[in-house]
Tab-separated table of C-alpha atoms in Angstrom:
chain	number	residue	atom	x	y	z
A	16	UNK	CA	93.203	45.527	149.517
A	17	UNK	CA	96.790	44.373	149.796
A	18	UNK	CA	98.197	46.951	148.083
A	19	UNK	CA	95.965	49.291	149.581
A	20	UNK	CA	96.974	48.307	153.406
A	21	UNK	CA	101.050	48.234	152.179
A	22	UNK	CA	100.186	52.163	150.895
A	23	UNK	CA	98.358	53.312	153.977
A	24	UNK	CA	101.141	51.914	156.117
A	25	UNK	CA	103.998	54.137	154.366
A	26	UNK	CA	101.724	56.867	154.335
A	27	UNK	CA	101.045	56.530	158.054
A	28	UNK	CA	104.500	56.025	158.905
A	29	UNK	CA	106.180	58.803	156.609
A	30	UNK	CA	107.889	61.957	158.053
A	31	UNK	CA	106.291	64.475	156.035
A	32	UNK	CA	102.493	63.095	156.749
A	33	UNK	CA	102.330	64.730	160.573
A	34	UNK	CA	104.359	67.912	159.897
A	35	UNK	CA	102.006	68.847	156.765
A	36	UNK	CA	98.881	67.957	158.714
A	37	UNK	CA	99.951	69.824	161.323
A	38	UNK	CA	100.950	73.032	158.791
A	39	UNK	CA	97.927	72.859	157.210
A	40	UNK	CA	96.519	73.202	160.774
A	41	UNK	CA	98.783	76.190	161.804
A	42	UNK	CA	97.353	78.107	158.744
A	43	UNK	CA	93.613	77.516	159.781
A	44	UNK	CA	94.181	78.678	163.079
A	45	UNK	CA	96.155	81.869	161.163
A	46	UNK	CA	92.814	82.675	159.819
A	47	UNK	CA	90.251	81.792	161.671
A	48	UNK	CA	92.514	83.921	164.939
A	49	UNK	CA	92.197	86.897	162.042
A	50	UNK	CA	88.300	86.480	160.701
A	51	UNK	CA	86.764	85.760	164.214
A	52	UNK	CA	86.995	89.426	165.023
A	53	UNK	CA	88.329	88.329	168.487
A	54	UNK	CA	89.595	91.595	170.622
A	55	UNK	CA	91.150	91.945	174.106
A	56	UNK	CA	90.677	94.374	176.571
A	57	UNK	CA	94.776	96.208	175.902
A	58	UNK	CA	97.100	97.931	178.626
A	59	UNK	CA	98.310	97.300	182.724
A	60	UNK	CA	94.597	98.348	183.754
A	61	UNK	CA	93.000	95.492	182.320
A	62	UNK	CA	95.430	92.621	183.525
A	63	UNK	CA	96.211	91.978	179.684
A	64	UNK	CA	99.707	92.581	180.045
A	65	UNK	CA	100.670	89.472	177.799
A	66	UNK	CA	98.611	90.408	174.860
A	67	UNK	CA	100.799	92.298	172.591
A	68	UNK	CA	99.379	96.051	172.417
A	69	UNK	CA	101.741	97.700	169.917
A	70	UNK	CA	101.387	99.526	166.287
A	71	UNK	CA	101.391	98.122	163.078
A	72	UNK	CA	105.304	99.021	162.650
A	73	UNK	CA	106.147	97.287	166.009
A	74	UNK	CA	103.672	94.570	164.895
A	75	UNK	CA	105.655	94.076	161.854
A	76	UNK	CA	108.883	94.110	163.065
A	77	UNK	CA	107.784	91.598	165.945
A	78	UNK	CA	106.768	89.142	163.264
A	79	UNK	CA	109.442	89.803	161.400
A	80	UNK	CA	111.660	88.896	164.137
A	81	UNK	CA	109.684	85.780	165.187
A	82	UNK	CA	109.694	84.295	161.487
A	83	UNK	CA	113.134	84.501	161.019
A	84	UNK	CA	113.998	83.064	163.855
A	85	UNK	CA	111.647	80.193	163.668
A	86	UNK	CA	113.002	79.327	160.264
A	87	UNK	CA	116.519	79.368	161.630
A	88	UNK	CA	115.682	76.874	164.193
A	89	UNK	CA	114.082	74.515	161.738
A	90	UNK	CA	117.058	74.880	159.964
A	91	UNK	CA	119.137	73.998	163.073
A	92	UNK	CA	116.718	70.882	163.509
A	93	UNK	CA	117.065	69.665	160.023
A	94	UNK	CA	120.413	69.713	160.007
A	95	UNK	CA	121.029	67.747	163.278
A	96	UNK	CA	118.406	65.399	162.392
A	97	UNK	CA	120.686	64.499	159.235
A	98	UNK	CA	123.688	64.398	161.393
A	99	UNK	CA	122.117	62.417	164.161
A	100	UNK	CA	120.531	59.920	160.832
A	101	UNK	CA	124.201	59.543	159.138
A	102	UNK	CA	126.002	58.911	163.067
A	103	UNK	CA	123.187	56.021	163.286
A	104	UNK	CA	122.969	54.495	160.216
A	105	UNK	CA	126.784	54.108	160.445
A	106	UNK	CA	127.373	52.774	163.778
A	107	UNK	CA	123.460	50.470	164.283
A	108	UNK	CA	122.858	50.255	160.296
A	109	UNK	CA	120.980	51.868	157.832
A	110	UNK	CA	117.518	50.010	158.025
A	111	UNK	CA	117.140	51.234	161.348
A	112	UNK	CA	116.395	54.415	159.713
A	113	UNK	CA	112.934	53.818	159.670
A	114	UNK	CA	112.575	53.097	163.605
A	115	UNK	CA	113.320	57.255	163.790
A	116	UNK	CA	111.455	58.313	161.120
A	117	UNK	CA	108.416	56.326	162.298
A	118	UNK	CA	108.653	58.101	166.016
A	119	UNK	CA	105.553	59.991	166.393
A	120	UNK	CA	107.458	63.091	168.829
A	121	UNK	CA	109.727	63.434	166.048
A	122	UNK	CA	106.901	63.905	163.705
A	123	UNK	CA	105.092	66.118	166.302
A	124	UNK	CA	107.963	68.389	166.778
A	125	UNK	CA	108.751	68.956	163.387
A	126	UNK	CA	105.118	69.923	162.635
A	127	UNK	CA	105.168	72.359	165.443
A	128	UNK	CA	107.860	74.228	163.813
A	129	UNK	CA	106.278	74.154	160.151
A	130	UNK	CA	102.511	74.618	161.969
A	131	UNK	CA	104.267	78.031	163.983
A	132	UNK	CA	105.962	79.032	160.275
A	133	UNK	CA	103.224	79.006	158.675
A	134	UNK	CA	100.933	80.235	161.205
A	135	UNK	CA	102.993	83.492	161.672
A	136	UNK	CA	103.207	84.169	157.652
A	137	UNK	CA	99.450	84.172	157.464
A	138	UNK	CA	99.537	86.869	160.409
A	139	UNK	CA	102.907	88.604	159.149
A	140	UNK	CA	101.061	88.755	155.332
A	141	UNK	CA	98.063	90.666	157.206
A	142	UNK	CA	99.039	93.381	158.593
A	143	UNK	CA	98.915	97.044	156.590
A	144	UNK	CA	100.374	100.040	158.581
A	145	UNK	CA	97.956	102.231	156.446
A	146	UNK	CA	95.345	101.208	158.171
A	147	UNK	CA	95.708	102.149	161.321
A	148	UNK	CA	95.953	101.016	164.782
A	149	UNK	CA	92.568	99.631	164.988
A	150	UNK	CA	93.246	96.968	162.181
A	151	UNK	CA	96.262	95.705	164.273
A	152	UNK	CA	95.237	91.794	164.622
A	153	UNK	CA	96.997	92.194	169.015
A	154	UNK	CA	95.437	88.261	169.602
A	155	UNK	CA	97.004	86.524	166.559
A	156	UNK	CA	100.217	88.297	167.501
A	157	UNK	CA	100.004	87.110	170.697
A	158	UNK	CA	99.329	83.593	169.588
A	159	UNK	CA	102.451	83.529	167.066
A	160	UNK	CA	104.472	84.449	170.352
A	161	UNK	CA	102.815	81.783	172.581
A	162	UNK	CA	103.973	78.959	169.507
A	163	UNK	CA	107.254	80.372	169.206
A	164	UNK	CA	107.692	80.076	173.437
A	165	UNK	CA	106.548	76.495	172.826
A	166	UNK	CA	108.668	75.956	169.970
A	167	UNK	CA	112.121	76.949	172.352
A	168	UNK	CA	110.354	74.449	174.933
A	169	UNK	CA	110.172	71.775	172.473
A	170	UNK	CA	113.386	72.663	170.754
A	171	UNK	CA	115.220	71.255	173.922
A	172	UNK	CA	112.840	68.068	173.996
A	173	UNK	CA	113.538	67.335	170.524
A	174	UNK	CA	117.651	67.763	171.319
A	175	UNK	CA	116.930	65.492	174.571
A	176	UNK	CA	115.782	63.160	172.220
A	177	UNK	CA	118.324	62.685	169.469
A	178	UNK	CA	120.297	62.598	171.997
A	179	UNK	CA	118.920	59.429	173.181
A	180	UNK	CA	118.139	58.324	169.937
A	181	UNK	CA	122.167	57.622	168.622
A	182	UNK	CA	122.456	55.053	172.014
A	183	UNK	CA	122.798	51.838	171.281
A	184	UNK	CA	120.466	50.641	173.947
A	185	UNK	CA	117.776	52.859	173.175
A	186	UNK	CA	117.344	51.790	170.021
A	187	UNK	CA	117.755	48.145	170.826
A	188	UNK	CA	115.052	49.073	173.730
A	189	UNK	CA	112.872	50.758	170.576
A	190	UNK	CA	113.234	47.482	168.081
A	191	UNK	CA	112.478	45.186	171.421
A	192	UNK	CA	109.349	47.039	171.694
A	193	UNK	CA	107.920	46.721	168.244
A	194	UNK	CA	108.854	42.921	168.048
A	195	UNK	CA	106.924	42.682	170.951
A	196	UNK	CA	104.227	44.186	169.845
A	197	UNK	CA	104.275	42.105	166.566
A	198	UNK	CA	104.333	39.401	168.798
A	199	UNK	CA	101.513	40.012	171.098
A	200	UNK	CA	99.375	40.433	167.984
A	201	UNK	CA	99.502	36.266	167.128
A	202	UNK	CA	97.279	34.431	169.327
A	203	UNK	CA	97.407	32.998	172.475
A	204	UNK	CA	96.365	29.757	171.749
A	205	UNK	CA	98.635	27.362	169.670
A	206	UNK	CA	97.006	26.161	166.377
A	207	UNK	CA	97.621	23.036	164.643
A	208	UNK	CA	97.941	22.141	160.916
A	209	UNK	CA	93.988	21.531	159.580
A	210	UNK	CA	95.255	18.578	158.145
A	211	UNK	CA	92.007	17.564	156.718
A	212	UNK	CA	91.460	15.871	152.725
A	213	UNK	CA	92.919	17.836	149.811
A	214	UNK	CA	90.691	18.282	146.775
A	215	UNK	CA	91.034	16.187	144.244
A	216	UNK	CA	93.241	17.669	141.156
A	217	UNK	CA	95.624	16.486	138.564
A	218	UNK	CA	96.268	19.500	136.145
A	219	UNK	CA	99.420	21.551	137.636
A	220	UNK	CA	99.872	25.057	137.013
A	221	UNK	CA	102.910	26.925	138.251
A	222	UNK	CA	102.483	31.341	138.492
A	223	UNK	CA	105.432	33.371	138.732
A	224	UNK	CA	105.488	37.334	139.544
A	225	UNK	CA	106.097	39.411	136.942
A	226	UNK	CA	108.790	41.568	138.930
A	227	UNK	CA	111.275	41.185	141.321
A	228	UNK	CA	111.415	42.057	144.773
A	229	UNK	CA	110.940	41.180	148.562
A	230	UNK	CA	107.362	39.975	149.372
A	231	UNK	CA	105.981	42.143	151.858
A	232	UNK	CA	102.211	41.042	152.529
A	233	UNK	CA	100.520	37.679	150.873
A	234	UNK	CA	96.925	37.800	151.259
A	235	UNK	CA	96.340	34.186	152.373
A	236	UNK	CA	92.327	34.456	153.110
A	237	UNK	CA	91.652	35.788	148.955
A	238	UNK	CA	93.744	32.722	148.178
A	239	UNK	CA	91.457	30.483	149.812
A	240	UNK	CA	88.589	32.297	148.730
A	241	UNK	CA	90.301	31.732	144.883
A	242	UNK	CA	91.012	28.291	145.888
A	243	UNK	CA	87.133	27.459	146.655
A	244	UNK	CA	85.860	29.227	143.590
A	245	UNK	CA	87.841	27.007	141.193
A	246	UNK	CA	88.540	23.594	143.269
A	247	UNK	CA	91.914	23.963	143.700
A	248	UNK	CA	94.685	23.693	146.065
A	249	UNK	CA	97.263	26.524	145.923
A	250	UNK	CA	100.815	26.234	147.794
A	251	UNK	CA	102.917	28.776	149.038
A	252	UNK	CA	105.984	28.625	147.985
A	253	UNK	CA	107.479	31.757	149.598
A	254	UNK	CA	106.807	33.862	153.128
A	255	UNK	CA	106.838	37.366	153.968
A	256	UNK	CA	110.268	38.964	153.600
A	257	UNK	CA	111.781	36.359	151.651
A	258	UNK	CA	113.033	37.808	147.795
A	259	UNK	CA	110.752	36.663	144.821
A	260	UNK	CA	112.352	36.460	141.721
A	261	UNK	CA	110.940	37.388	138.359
A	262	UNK	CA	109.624	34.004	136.314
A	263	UNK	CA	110.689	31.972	139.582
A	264	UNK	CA	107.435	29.882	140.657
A	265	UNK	CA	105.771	31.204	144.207
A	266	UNK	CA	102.583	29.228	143.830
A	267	UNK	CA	101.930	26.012	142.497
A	268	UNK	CA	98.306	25.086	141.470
A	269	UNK	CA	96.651	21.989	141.026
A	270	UNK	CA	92.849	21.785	139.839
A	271	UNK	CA	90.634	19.391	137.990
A	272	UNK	CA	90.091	21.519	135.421
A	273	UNK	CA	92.163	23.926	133.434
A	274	UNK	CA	92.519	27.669	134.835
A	275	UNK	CA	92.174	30.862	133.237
A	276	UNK	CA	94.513	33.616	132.946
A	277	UNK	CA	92.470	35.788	134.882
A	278	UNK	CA	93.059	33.329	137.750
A	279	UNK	CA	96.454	33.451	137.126
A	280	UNK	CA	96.295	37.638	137.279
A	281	UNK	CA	94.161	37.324	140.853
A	282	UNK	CA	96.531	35.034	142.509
A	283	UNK	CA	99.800	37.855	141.208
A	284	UNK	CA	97.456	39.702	143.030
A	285	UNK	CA	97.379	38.896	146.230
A	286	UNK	CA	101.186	38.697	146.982
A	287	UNK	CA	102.504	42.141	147.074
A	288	UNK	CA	106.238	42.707	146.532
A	289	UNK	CA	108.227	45.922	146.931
A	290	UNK	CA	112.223	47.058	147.409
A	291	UNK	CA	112.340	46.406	151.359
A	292	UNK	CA	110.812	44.258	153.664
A	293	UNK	CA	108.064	45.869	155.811
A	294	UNK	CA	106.922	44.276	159.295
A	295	UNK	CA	103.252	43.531	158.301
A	296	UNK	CA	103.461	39.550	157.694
A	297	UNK	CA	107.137	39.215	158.840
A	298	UNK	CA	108.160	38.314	162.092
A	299	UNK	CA	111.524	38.148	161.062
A	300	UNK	CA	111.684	41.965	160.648
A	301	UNK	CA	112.331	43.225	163.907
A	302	UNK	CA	114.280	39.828	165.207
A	303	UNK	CA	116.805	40.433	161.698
A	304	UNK	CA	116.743	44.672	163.078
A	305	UNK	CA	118.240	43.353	166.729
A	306	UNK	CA	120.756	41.447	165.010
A	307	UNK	CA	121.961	43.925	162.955
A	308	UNK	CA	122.437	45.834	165.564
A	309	UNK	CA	125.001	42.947	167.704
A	310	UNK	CA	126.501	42.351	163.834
A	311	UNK	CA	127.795	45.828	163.909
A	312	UNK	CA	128.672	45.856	167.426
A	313	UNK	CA	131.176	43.300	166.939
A	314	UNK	CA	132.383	44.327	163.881
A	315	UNK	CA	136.251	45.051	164.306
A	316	UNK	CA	135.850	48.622	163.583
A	317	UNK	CA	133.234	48.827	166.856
A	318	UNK	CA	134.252	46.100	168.842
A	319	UNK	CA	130.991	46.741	171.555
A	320	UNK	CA	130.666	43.600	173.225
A	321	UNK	CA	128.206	44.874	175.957
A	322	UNK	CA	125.697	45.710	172.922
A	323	UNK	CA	125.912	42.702	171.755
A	324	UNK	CA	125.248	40.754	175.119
A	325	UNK	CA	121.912	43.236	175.026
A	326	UNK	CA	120.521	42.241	171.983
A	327	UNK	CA	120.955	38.564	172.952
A	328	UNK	CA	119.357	39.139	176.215
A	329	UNK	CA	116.356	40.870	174.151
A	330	UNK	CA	116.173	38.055	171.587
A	331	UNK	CA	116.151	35.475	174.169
A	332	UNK	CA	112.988	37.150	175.715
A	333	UNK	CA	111.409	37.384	172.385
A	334	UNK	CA	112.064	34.071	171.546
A	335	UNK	CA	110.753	32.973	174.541
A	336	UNK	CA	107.562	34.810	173.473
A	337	UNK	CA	106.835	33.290	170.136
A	338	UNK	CA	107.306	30.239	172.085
A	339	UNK	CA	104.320	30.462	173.660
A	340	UNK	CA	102.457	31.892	170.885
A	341	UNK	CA	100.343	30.554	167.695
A	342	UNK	CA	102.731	30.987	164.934
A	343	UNK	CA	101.145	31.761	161.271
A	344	UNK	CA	99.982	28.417	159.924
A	345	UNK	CA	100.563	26.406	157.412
A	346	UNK	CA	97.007	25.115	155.836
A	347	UNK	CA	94.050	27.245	155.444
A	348	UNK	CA	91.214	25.193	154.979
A	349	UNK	CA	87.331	26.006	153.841
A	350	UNK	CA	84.464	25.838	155.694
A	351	UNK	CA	84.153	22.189	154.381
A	352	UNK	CA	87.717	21.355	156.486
A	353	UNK	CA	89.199	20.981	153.270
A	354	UNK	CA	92.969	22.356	152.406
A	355	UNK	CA	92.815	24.956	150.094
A	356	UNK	CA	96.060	26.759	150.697
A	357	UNK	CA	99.907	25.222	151.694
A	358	UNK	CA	101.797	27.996	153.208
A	359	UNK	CA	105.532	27.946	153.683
A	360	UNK	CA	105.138	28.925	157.332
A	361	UNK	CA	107.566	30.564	159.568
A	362	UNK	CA	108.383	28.191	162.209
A	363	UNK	CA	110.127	28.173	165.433
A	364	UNK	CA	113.227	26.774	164.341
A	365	UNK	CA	113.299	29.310	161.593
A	366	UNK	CA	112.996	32.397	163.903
A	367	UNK	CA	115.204	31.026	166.560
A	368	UNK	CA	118.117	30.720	163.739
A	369	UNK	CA	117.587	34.404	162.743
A	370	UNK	CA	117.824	34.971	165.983
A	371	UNK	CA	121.414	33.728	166.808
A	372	UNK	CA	122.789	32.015	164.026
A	373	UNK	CA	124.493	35.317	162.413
A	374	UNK	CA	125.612	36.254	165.762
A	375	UNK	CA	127.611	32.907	166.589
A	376	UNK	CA	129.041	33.401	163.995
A	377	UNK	CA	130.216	36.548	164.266
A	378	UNK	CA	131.071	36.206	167.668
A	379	UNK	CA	133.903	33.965	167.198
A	380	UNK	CA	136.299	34.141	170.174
A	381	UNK	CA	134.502	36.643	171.975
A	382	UNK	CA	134.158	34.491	175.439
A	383	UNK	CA	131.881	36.946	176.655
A	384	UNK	CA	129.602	36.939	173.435
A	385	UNK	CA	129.861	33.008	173.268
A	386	UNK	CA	129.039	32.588	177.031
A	387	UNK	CA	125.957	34.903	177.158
A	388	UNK	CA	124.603	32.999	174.327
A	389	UNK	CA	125.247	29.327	175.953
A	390	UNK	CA	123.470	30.711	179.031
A	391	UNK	CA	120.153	32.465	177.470
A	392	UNK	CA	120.340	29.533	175.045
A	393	UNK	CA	119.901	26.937	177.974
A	394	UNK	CA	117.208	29.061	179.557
A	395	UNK	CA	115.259	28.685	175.955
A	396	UNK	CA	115.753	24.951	176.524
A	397	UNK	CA	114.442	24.805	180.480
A	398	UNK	CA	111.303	26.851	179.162
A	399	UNK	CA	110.791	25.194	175.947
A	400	UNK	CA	107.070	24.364	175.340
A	401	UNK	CA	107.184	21.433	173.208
A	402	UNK	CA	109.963	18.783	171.999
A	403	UNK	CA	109.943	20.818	168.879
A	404	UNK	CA	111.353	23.721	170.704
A	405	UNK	CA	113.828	21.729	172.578
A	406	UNK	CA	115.340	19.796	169.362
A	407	UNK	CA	115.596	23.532	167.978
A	408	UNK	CA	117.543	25.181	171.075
A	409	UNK	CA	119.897	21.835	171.227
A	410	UNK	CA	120.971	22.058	167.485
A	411	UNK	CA	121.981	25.843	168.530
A	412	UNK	CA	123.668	24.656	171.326
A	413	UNK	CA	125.406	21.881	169.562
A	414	UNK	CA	126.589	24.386	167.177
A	415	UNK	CA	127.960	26.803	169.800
A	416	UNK	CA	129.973	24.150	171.494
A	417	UNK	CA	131.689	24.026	168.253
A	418	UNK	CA	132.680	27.530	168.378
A	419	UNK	CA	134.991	26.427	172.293
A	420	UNK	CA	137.545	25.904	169.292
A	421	UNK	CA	137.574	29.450	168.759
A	422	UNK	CA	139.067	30.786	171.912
A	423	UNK	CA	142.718	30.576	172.769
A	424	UNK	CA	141.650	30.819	177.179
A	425	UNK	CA	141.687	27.164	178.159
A	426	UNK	CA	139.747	28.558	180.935
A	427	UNK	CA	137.273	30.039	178.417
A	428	UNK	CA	136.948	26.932	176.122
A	429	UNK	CA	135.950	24.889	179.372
A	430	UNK	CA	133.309	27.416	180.594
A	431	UNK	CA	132.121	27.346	177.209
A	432	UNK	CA	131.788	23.640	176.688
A	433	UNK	CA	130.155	23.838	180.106
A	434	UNK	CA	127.434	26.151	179.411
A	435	UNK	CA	126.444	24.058	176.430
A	436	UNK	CA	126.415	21.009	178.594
A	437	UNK	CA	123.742	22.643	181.279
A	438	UNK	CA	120.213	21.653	179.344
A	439	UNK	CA	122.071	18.123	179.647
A	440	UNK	CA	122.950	18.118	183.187
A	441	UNK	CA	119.566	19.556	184.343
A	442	UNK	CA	117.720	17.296	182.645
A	443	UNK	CA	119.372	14.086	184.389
A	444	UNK	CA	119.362	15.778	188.012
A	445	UNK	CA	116.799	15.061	190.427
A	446	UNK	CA	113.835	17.043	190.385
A	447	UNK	CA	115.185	18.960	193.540
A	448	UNK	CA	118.346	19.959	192.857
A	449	UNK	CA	119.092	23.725	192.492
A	450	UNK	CA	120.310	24.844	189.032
A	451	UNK	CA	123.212	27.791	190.228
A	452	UNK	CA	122.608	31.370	188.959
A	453	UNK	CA	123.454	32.741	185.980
């Protein structure tokens, strides 16, 4: 079922799924406009003065016209779409690349043009000027003019939008929206460890995958449920989007009695591994597609220090998110309340240093950079949740403060070292005082 949910999302999320639906589509409605037998009333008397009322020749010719133009636009599409893909994947990084081709307009409008191709072959492939005026099919010629009007209409839509789409902030507004929607998928509720009695084992076992590559989903619940069948207790050893190595061990398993190999073959199983990382199990995903994104805004050769102070604003609201929010846990237990499975869990701490760790970094005497992050840094701290939370935002700061060293301003290096200091001074000042605006 793993490897069945991993296939339906790439198939789901594909470019080419919507367009051929949608082509397969425009060639029903080709003949099913052509077998109905549907007629119009033709000519100014009747009111019908949109329905095409030509010959076979002008019918033709009318087609003709309308198909070749049609595949000269999706030409013009394809080839700004690859423009608009290379532009983006050089200035916000390649594995953004998905974000596009996962946009359902996108998909839409491209189908429209291969639905209105196709649709006007079928028509264009019907029509015999031997047969005479009567056998002229006037409705599905009016139809394949109707799509092509739409087509112009959405032509300019789909331009409006790869426009857009090669901003910087739209696509850090696009990757902030599908974290958070990752997010708001983990309960409400924060979960503790079960912590309740481990089965009793002494015969270790440790499985290794038989290829290499980045874990992408790890079916935790069929782990349990191979845990219970033999009396065992199976850890973890890896998460979602971390890189498995061939013969390296991802879970170790200790029973009282000796497994077989087919156990061995169930528990490969259940971890599924591919060439990329996929969002399904890791909420790293979207937080390491933000930070890309600031990486390559302050590279030398881009040097855009407002993006960067966007995708920290973004990640601090994120963060602030999964801190209020059950995190995947570590134990699964049976219905007995016994542990069956260790996970290596993705914490707080962890997400909150792919957050901003790289960036820091990076952002070496960039005041600006240095200073945003100081500031959305102590706002983590004043809303932290738990003592957990608050030891994880003060080893950030601590780290930060470092970086004053960095900047050649005195002025700066003082603001800096200031900025750190805030989640101390607030916490000593009386209850009333007013913390100033930031």
């Amino acid at each position: 079922m793993a490897w069945l949910r991993i296939a339906f999302t790439r198939v789901t999320t594909s470019l080419w799924l919507i367009p051929a639906a949608m082509g397969a589509a425009g060639t029903a409605l080709a003949f099913a406009v052509l077998f109905s037998g549907l007629e119009l009333q033709i000519g100014p008397e009747h009111g019908d003065w949109w329905v095409f009322s030509g010959d076979a020749g002008t019918a033709r010719d009318l087609l003709s016209t309308l198909l070749s133009g049609m595949i000269t636009m999706t030409s013009l599409v394809v080839s700004i779409t690859m423009v608009v893909l290379s532009l983006a994947a050089g200035q916000l990084g390649p594995r953004l690349i998905w974000n596009f081709i996962d946009d359902r307009q996108i998909q839409a409008a491209i189908g429209l043009f291969v639905a209105t191709i196709l649709y006007t072959l079928v028509v264009l492939r019907s029509i015999n000027e031997e047969l005479g005026a009567s056998y002229v099919p006037h409705v599905a010629i009016t139809v394949a003019s109707l799509l092509v009007v739409v087509c112009l209409f959405v032509l300019l839509f789909y331009l409006h939008k790869l426009a857009r789409s090669i901003i910087s902030d739209t696509m850090v507004d696009t990757v902030a929206e599908n974290l958070t929607e990752a997010l708001e998928q983990l309960p409400e509720q924060r979960r503790a460890t079960v912590g309740g009695p481990l089965p009793s084992g002494s015969l270790a076992r440790r499985i290794a995958l038989r290829d290499s590559g980045y874990v992408q989903y790890i079916d935790y619940e069929r782990l349990c449920g191979i845990a219970v069948d033999h009396d065992a207790l199976l850890t973890v050893r890896i998460r979602p989007g971390q890189f498995a190595v061939r013969g390296c061990c991802v879970v170790a398993v200790l029973s009282a009695r000796r497994l077989d190999d087919e156990v061995d073959d169930a528990i490969r199983n259940t971890v599924v591994t591919g060439s990329d990382r996929t969002p399904d199990q890791d909420l790293e995903y979207s937080v390491r597609q933000l930070v890309e994104i600031a990486l390559r805004a302050l590279s030398p050769g881009l040097n855009d220090t407002f993006t960067a102070i966007t995708v920290i604003d973004r990640l601090t609201a994120a963060v602030e998110t999964i801190g209020r929010r059950a995190l995947p846990p570590a134990e699964y237990a049976d219905s007995d309340g016994t542990v069956r499975v260790i996970a290596e869990a993705t914490t707080y701490d962890i997400l909150l240093d792919a957050a901003f760790s790289q960036i820091r970094q990076s952002a070496a005497g960039n005041s600006a950079v240095l200073l945003r992050l100081a500031r959305r840094l102590s706002d983590l701290d004043e809303i932290a949740c738990s003592d957990e939370q608050r030891a994880a935002v003060a080893r950030h700061l601590e780290r930060l403060g470092q970086r004053a060293a960095t900047l050649d301003d005195p002025a700066d290096r003082r603001a800096l070292e200031e900025a750190v200091a805030i989640d101390k001074r607030s916490a000593s000042a009386p209850a009333a005082a007013v913390l100033p605006l930031r």
